[in-house]
Coordinates of C-alpha atoms in Angstrom, one line a residue:
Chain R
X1305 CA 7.3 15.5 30.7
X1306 CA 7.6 11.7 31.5
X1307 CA 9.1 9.1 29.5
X1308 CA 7.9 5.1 30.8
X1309 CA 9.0 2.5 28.6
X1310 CA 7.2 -0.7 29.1
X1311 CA 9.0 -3.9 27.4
X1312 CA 6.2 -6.3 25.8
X1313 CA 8.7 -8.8 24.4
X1314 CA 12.6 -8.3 23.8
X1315 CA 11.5 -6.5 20.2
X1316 CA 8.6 -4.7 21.1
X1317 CA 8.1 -1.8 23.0
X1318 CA 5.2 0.5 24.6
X1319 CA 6.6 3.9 25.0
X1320 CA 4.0 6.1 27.5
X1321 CA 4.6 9.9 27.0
X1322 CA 3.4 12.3 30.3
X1323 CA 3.0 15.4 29.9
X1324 CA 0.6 18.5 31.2
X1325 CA 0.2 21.9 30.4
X1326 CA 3.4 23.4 31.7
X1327 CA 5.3 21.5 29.4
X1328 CA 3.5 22.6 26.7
X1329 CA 2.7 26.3 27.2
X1330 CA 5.1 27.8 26.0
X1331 CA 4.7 26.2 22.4
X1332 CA 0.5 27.3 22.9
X1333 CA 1.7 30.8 23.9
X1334 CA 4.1 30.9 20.0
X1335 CA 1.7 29.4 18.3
X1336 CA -1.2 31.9 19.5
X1337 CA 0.9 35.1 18.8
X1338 CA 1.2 33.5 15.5
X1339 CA -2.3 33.0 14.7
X1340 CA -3.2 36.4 16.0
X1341 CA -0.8 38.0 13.2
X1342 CA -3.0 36.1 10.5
X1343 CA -6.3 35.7 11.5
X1344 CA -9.0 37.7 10.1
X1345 CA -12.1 38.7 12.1
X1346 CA -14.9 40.9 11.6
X1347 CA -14.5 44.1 13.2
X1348 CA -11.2 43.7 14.3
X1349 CA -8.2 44.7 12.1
X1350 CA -5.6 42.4 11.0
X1351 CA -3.5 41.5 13.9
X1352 CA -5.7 43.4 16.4
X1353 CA -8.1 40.2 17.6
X1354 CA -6.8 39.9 21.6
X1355 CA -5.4 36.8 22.2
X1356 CA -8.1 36.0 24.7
X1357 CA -10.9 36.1 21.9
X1358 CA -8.2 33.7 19.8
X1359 CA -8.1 31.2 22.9
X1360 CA -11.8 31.4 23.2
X1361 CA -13.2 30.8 19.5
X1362 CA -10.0 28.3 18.2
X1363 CA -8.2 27.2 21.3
X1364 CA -9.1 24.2 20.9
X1365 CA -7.7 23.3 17.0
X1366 CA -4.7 25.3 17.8
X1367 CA -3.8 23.2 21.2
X1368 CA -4.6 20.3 19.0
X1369 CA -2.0 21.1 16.3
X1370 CA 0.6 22.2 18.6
X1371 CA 0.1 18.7 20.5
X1372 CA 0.5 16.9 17.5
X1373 CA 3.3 18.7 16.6
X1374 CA 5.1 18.4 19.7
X1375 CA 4.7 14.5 20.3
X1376 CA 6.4 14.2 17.2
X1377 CA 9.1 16.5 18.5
X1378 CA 9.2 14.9 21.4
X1379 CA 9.6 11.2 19.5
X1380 CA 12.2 12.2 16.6
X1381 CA 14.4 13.6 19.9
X1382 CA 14.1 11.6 22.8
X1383 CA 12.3 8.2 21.2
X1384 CA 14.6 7.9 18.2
X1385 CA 18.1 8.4 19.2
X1386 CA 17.2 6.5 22.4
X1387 CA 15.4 3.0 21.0
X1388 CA 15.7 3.5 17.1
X1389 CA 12.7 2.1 16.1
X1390 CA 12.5 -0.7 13.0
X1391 CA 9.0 -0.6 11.2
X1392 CA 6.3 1.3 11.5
X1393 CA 5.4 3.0 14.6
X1394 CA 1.9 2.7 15.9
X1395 CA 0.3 5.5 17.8
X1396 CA -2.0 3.0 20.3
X1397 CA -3.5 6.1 21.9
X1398 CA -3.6 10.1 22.8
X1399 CA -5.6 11.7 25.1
X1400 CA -5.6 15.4 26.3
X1401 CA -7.9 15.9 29.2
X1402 CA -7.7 18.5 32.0
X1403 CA -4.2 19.6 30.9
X1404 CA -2.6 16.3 30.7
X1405 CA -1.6 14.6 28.0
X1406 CA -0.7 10.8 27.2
X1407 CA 0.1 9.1 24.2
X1408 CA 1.1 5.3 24.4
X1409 CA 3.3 4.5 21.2
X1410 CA 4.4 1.0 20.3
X1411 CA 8.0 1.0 18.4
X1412 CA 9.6 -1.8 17.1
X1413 CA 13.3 -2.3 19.0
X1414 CA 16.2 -4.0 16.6
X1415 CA 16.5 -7.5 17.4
X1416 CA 20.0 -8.6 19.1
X1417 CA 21.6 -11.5 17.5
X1418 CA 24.7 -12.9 16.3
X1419 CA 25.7 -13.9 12.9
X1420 CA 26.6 -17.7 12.4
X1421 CA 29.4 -19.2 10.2
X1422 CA 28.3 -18.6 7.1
X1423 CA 30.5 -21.4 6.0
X1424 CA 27.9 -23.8 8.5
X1425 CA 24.9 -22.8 6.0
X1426 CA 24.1 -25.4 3.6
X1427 CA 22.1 -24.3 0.6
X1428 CA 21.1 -26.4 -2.4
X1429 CA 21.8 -25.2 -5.8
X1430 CA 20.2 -26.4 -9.0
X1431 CA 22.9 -26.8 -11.5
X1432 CA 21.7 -28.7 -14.9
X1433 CA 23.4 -28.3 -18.4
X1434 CA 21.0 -28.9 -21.3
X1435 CA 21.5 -31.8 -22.7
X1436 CA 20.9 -32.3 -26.7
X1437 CA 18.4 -35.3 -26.2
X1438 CA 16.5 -31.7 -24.4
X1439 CA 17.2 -29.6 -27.2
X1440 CA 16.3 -32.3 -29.5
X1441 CA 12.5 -32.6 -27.9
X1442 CA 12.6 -28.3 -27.6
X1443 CA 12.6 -28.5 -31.3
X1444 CA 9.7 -31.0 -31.7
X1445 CA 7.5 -29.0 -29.9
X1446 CA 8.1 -26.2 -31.6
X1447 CA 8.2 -28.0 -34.9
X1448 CA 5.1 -29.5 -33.5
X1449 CA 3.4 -25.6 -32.7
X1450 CA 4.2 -24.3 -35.6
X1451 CA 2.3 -27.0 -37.5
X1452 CA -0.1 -26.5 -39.9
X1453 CA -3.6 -27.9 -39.5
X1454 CA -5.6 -29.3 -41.9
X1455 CA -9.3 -29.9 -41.8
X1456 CA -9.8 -34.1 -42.5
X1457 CA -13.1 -36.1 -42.9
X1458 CA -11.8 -38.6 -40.8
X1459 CA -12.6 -40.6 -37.5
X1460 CA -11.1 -38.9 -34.7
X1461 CA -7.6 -40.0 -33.5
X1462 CA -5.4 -39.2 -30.4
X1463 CA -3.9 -36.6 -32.8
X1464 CA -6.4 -34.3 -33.5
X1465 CA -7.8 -31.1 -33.0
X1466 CA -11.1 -31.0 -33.0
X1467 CA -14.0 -28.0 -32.7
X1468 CA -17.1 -28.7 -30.8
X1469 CA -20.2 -27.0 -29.3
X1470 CA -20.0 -27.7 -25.8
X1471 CA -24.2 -28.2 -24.8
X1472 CA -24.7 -28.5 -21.0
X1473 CA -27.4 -31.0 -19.9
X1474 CA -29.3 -30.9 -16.9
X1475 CA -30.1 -34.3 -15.0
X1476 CA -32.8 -35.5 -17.7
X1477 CA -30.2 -35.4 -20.2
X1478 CA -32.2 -32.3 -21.7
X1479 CA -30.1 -29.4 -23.1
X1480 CA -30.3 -26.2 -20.6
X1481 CA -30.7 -23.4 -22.7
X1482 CA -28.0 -20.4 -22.9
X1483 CA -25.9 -23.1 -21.9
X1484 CA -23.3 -23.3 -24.6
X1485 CA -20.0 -22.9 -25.5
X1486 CA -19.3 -22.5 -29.2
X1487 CA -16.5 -23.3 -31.5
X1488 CA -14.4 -25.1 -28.5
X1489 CA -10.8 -25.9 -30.0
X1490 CA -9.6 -28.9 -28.0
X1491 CA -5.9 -30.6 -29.1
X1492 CA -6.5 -34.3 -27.8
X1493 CA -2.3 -34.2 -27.9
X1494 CA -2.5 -32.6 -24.6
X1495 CA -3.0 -34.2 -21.2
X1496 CA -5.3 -31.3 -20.0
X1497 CA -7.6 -33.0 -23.0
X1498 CA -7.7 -36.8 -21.6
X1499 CA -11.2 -37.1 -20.6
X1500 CA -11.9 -35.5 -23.7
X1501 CA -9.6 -37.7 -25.7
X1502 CA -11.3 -41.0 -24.1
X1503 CA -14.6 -39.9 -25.3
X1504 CA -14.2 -38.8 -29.1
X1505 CA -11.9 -40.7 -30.5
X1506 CA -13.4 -42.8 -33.4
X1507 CA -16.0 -40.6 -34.2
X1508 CA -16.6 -38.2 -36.9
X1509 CA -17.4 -34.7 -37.5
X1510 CA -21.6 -34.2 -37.6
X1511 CA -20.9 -36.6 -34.5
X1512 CA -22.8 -36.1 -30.9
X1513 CA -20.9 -37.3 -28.1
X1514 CA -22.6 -36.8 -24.5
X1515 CA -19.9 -37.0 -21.4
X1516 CA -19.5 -36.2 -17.7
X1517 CA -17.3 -34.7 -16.3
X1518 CA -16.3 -34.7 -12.3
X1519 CA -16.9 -37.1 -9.6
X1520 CA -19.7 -38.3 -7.6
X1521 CA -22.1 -35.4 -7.0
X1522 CA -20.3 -32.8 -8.9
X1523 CA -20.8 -34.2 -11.9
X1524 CA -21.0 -32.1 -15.3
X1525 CA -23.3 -33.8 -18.4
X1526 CA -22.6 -32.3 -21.6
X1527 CA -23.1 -32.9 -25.4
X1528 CA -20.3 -32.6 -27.2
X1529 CA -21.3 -31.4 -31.6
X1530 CA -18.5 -32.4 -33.4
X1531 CA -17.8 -29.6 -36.2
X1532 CA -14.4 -30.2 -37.3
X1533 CA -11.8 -32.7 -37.2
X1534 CA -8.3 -31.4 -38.1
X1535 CA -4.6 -33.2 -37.9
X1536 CA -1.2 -31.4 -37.8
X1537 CA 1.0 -31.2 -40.4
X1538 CA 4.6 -30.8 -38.4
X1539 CA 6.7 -27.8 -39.6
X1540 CA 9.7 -28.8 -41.7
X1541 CA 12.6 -28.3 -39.6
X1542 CA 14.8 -26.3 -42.2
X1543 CA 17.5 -23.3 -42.9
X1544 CA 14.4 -21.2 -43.0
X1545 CA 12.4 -22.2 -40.2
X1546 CA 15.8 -21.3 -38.2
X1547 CA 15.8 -18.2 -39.0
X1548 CA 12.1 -17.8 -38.4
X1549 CA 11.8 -18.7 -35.0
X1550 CA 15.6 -17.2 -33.8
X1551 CA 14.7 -14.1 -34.9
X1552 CA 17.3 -14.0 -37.0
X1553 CA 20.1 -15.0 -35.0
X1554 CA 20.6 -18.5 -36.5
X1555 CA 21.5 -19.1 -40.1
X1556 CA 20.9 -22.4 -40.4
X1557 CA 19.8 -26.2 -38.9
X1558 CA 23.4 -26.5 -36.5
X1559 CA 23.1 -22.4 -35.5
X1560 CA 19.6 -23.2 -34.7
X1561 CA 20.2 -25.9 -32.6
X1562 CA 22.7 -24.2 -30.4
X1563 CA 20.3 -21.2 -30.1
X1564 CA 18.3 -23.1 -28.8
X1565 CA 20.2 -25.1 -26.5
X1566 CA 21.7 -21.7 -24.8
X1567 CA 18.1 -19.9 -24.8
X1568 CA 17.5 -23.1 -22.5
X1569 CA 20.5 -22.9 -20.9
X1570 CA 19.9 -19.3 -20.0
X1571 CA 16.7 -19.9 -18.9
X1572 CA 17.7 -22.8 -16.4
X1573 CA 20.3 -20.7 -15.0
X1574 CA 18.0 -18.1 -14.2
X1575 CA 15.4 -20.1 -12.8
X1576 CA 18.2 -22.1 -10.7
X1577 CA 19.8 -18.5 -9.6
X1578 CA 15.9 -17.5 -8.9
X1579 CA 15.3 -20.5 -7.0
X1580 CA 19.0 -19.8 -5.1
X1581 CA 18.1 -16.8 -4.4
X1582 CA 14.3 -17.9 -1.9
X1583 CA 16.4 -20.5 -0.8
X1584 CA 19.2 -19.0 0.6
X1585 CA 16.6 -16.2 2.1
X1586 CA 15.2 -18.9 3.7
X1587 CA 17.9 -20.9 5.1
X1588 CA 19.4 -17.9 6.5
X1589 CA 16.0 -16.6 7.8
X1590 CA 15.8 -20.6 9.5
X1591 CA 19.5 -20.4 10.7
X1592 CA 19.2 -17.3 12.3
X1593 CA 16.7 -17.2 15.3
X1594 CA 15.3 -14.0 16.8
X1595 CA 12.5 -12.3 17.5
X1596 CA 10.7 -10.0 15.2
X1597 CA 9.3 -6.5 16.5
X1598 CA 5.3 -7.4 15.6
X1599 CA 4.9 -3.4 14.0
X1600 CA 7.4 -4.4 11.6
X1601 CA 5.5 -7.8 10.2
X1602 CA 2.3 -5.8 10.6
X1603 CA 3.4 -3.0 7.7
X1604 CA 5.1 -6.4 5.8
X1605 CA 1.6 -7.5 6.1
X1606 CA 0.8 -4.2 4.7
X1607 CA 2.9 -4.2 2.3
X1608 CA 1.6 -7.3 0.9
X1609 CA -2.1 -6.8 0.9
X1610 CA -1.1 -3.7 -1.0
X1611 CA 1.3 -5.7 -3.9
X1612 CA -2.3 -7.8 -3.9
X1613 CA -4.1 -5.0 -4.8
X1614 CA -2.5 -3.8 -7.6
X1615 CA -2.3 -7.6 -8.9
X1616 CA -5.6 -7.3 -8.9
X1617 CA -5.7 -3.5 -10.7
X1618 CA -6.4 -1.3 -7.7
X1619 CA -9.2 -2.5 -6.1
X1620 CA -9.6 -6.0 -4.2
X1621 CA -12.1 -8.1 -4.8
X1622 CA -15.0 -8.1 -3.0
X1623 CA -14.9 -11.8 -1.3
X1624 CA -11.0 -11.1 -0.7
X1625 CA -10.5 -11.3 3.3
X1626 CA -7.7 -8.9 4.5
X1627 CA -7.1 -10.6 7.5
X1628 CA -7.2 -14.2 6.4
X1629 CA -4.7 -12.9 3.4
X1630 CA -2.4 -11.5 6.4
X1631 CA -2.7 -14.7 8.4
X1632 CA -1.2 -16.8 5.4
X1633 CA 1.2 -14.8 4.6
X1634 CA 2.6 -14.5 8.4
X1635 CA 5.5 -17.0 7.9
X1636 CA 6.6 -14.5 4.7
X1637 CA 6.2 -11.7 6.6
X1638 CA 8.7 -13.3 9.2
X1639 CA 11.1 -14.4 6.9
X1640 CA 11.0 -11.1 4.7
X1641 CA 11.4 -9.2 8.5
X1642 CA 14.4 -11.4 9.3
X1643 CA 15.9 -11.3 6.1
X1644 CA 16.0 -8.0 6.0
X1645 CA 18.0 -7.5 9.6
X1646 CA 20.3 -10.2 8.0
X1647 CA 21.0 -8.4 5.0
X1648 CA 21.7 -5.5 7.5
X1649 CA 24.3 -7.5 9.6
X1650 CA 25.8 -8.6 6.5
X1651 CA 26.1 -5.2 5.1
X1652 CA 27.8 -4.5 8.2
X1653 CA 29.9 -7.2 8.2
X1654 CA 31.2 -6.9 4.4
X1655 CA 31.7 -3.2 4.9
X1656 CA 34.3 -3.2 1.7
X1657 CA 30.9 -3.2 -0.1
X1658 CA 31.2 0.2 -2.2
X1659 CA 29.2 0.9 -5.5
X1660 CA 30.8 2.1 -8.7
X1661 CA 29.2 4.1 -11.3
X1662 CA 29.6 0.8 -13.4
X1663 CA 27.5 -1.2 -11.2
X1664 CA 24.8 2.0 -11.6
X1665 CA 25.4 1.7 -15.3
X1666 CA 24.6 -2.0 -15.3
X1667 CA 22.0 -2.5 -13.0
X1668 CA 20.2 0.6 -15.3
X1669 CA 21.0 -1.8 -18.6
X1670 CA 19.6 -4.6 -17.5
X1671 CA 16.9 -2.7 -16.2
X1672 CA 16.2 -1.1 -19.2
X1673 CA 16.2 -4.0 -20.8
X1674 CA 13.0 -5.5 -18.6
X1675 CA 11.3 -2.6 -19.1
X1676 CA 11.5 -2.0 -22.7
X1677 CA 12.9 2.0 -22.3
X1678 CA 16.5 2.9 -23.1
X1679 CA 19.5 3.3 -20.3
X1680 CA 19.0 7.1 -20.8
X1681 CA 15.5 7.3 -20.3
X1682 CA 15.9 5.3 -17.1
X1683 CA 18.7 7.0 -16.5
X1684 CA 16.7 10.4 -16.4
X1685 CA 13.9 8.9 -14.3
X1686 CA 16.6 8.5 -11.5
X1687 CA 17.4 11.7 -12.1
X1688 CA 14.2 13.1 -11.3
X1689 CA 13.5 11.0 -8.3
X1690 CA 16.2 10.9 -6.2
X1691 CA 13.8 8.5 -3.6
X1692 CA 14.1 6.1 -6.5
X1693 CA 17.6 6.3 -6.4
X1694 CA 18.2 5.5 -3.2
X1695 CA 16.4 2.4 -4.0
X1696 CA 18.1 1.7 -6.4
X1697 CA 21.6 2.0 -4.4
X1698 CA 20.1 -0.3 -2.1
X1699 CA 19.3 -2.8 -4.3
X1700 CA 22.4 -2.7 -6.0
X1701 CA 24.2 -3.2 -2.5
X1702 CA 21.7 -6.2 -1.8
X1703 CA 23.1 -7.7 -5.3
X1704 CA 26.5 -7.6 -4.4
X1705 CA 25.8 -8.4 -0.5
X1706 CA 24.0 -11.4 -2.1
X1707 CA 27.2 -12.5 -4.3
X1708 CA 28.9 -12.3 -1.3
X1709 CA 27.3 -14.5 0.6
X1710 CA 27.3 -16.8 -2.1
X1711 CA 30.8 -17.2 -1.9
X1712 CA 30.7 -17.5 1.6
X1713 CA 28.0 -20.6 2.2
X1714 CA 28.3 -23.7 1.9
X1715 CA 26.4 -24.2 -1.7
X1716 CA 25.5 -28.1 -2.4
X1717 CA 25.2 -28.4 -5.9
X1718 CA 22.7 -31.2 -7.3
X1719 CA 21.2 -31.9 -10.6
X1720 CA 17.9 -31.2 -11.8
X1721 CA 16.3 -34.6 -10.5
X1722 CA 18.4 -34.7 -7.5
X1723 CA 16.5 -31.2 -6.9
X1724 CA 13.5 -31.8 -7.8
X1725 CA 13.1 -34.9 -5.8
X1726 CA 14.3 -33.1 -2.6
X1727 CA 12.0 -30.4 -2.4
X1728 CA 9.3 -33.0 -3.2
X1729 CA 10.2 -35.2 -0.1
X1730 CA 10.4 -31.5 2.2
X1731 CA 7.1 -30.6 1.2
X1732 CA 5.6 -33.8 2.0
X1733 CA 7.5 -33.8 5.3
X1734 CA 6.0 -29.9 5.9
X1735 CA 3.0 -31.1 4.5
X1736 CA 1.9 -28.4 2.5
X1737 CA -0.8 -28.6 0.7
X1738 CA 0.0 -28.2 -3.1
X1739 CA -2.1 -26.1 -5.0
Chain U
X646 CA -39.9 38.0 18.8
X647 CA -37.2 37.9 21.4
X648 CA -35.3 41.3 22.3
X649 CA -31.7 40.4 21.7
X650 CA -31.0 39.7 18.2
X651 CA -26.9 39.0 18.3
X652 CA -24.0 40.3 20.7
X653 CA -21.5 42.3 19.1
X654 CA -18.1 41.8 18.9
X655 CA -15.6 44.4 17.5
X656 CA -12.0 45.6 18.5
X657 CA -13.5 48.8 19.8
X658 CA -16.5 47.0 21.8
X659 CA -13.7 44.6 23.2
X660 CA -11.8 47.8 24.9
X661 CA -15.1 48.8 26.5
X662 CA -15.3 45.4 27.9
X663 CA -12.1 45.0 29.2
X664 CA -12.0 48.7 30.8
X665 CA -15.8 49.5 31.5
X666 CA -17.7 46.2 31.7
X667 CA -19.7 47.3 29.1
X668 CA -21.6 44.9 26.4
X669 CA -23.2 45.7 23.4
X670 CA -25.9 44.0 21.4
X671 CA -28.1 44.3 18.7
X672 CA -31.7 44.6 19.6
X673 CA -35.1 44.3 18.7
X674 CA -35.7 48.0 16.7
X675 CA -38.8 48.9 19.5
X676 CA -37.4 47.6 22.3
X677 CA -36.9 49.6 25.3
X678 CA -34.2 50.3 27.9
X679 CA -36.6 48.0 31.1
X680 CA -37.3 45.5 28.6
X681 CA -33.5 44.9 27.1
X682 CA -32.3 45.0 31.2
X683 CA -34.9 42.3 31.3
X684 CA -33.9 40.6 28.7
X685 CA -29.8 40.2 29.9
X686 CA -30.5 39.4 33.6
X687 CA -33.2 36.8 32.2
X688 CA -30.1 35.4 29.6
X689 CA -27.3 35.9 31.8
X690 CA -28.4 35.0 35.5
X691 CA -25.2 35.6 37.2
X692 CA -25.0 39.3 36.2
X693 CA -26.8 42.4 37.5
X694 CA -27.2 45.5 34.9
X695 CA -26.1 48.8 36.2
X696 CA -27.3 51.0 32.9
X697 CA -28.4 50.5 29.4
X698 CA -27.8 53.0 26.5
X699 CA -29.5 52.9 23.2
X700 CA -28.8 54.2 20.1
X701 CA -30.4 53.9 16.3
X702 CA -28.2 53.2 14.0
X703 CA -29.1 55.3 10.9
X704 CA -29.6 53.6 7.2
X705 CA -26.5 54.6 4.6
X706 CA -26.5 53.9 1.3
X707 CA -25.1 50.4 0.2
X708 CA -24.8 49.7 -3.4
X709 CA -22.7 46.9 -5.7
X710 CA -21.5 47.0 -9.2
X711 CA -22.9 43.5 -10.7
X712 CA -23.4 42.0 -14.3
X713 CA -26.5 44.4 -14.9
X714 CA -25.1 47.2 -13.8
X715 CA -25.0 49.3 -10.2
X716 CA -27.3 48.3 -8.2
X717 CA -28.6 50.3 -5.4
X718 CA -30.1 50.3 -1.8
X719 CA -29.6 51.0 1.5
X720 CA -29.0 49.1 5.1
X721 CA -31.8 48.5 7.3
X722 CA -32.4 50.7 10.1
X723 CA -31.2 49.0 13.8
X724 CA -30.9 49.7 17.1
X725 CA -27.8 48.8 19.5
X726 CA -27.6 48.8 23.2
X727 CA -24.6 49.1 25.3
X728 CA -25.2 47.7 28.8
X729 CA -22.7 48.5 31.4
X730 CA -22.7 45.5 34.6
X731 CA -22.7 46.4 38.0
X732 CA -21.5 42.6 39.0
X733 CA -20.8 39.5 36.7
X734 CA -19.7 39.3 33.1
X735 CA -20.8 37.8 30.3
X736 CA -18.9 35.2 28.0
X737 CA -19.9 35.4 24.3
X738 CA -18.4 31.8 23.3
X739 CA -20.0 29.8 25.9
X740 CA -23.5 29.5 23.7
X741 CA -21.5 28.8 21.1

């Protein structure tokens, strides 16, 4: 047997395995005097077929078996140990012709790099405390959507709800028929309605209104049947109202108030944290640069296309192009690649890393508490798949990994506008395209 | 209707070919011993055919239990030839 290893780029390697029938007879010569034991033949008895008459009628699916199974003997002991390959291995090709064999595999290698200071990282952090002026306009809205409306006979205003049949026209100004969208609630409050808000108000319900919508040669003529005119009625912000839309939790006006300030609060924190979180991927990912073995981005890839297709409830759609998908998500796949040898390198690096049973314990509450089951159910579901608790170790050790880091960086803390108007100035100098 | 309806393959038939060089077949129920020697060196060209013995293999009484009861018959009537080779051999499996 030969071993050739064949260097493609300082990640990725083509590993040529040589090997003829010497090499591999004596495995044929096991696996035969196994088969004769079991195979059943007419007029032979069990165990009496000659070996010859074995070699002759399914030589060829046993040899093919016994290959397979030693190139994978040969790769978990010599390949493995040797290059430990990241990713998914690819089997480019195998061939077994006049008693030689060669398979050409192409492994993934681990890339070599160094940590930086983390302390030279800079990573921006959203910080923002609610403010009341915020909590104050919260509680409009709310007040606001949990309105009552009430059906009015008059003119249209910039308030209103309104109901209309929606009649396409074609470019005679003739209705198309099956054309029509019935009972249409639009609320002119909102500025997804300001085309529509432009064109009704000051008329009346019985009113037709015909508009276009779109620009140049995409344009849309409808009729627009007014049917009912409604205006809102705000809710009365009281004791009871509180309690109504806390759930419970606040008593009165003040409680409610608070409530709602710390539901905000939470839910800034969390999206800042989120946000922390990509970012600091990212800037470690940018900091950081090596090579990426291409097997491992191509299962990312994989990986991806798959999380797509359960999106999309097993099945893609039809006009959904794999490859295009793959080619967009590249620049994840690379990050997600080099994040993940990061994350290693850290790991290695805060080896005092050791999970408790009360990290388990916490990680499965809060768990719990996104699915909807109880800590013991979840509890029991690790119990029963010890795959999924090994992931679940691993994430946990990511967590804390993570919190270390964080108090490693450099972390540059800016408000919410401060924020907002950075990442608006790097997009615009990456030029992404917003969608 | 050709003269060699199927080789035959059985532990037993294997030690005769190992030690005597000697092949058996089913053939056609009328043929005879010239025409089956025909028939091999016409099939197998490398080989020469020293002898051919024939035998008829008697009907025996078959029968199966089924839904409706045990049915009955009996196996055809057949004949098999044993051919012993002065020179060649034959492989079974290559046809196949």
């Amino acid at each position: 047997m030969e071993l050739s290893v064949e260097e493609l780029t300082s990640v990725d390697k083509e590993i040529t395995i040589k090997a003829n029938r010497e090499d591999l007879s004596e495995k044929f010569d096991k696996a035969y005097k196994k088969y004769k034991s079991q195979i059943q033949m007419p007029g032979f008895r069990p165990g009496r077929v000659p070996i010859g008459l074995i070699k002759k009628r399914f030589g060829k699916e046993i040899e093919m078996e016994e290959i397979n199974s030693y190139v994978e003997e040969v790769y978990e002991k010599e390949i493995v140990p040797e290059h430990e390959p990241v990713g998914e291995t690819q089997m480019l090709d195998m061939s077994w012709e006049n008693d030689e064999l060669e398979v050409v595999f192409k492994i993934g290698a681990k890339p070599e790099f160094e940590l930086k200071d983390l302390k030279e990282i800079a990573i921006d952090k959203m910080v923002h405390d609610v403010s009341d002026e915020e909590v104050e306009e919260e509680i409009e809205r709310t007040l606001q959507r949990q309105g009552n409306w009430e059906e009015v006979e008059d003119e249209i205003t910039e308030e209103s709800r309104v109901t209309v049949d929606a009649v396409s026209l074609d470019e005679d100004g003739n209705p198309i028929e099956g054309e029509k969208d019935e009972d249409q609630k639009l609320d002119l409050r909102q500025d997804a309605a300001a085309d529509f808000r432009e064109h009704l108000v000051g008329h009346k319900v019985g009113d037709v209104v015909e508009m276009e919508l779109g620009e140049d040669e995409e344009v849309d003529r409808f009729e627009l049947h007014v049917k009912k005119v409604e205006v809102n009625h705000e809710a009365e912000l009281n004791d009871e109202f509180a309690k109504q839309n806390s759930n419970g939790q606040a008593k009165n006006v003040d409680e409610f108030k608070s409530y709602i300030k710390s539901q905000m609060q939470d839910y800034y924190d969390q999206s800042s944290d989120e946000m922390f979180r990509q970012d600091a991927i990212q800037a470690m990912a940018e900091a950081h640069e090596f090579e990426v073995p291409e097997v491992m981005l191509e299962q990312i890839k994989n990986n991806f296309v798959e999380y797509a297709k359960q999106q999309s409830g097993g099945d893609l759609p039809p006009e959904f192009d794999v490859e295009e998908y793959k080619e967009n998500m590249s620049e994840q796949a690379v990050q997600q690649a080099k994040w993940g040898f990061i994350s290693h390198k850290l790991q290695e690096k805060f080896d005092d890393i050791e999970i408790k049973p009360e990290d388990i314990d916490e990680y499965i509450g809060v768990e719990a508490a996104k699915y909807g089951a109880t800590a013991e159910q979840l509890k029991s579901y690790y119990a029963q798949n010890p795959n999924q608790l090994e992931n679940l170790r691993n994430n946990i050790r990511e967590n804390k990994v993570f919190d270390k880091l964080t108090e490693e960086v450099t972390i540059n803390e800016l408000s919410k506008d401060e924020f907002r108007k950075k990442r608006e100035e790097e997009n615009e100098k990456q030029q992404i395209p917003q969608v | 209707m050709s003269v060699l309806v199927q080789p035959l393959i059985t532990e037993k038939l294997t030690r005769l070919q190992e030690e005597h060089q000697q092949y058996a077949f089913e053939v056609d129920r009328n043929a005879s011993k010239p025409e089956i020697r025909r028939a091999i060196e016409d099939k197998y060209p490398d080989v020469k055919v020293a002898r051919v013995n024939t035998m008829i293999m008697p009907s025996k009484p078959k029968g199966r239990y089924t839904k409706s009861g045990f049915v009955q018959g009996r196996s055809k009537v057949w004949k098999k030839a044993i051919i012993t080779l002065k020179e060649g051999e034959i492989d079974f499996f290559a046809e196949i």
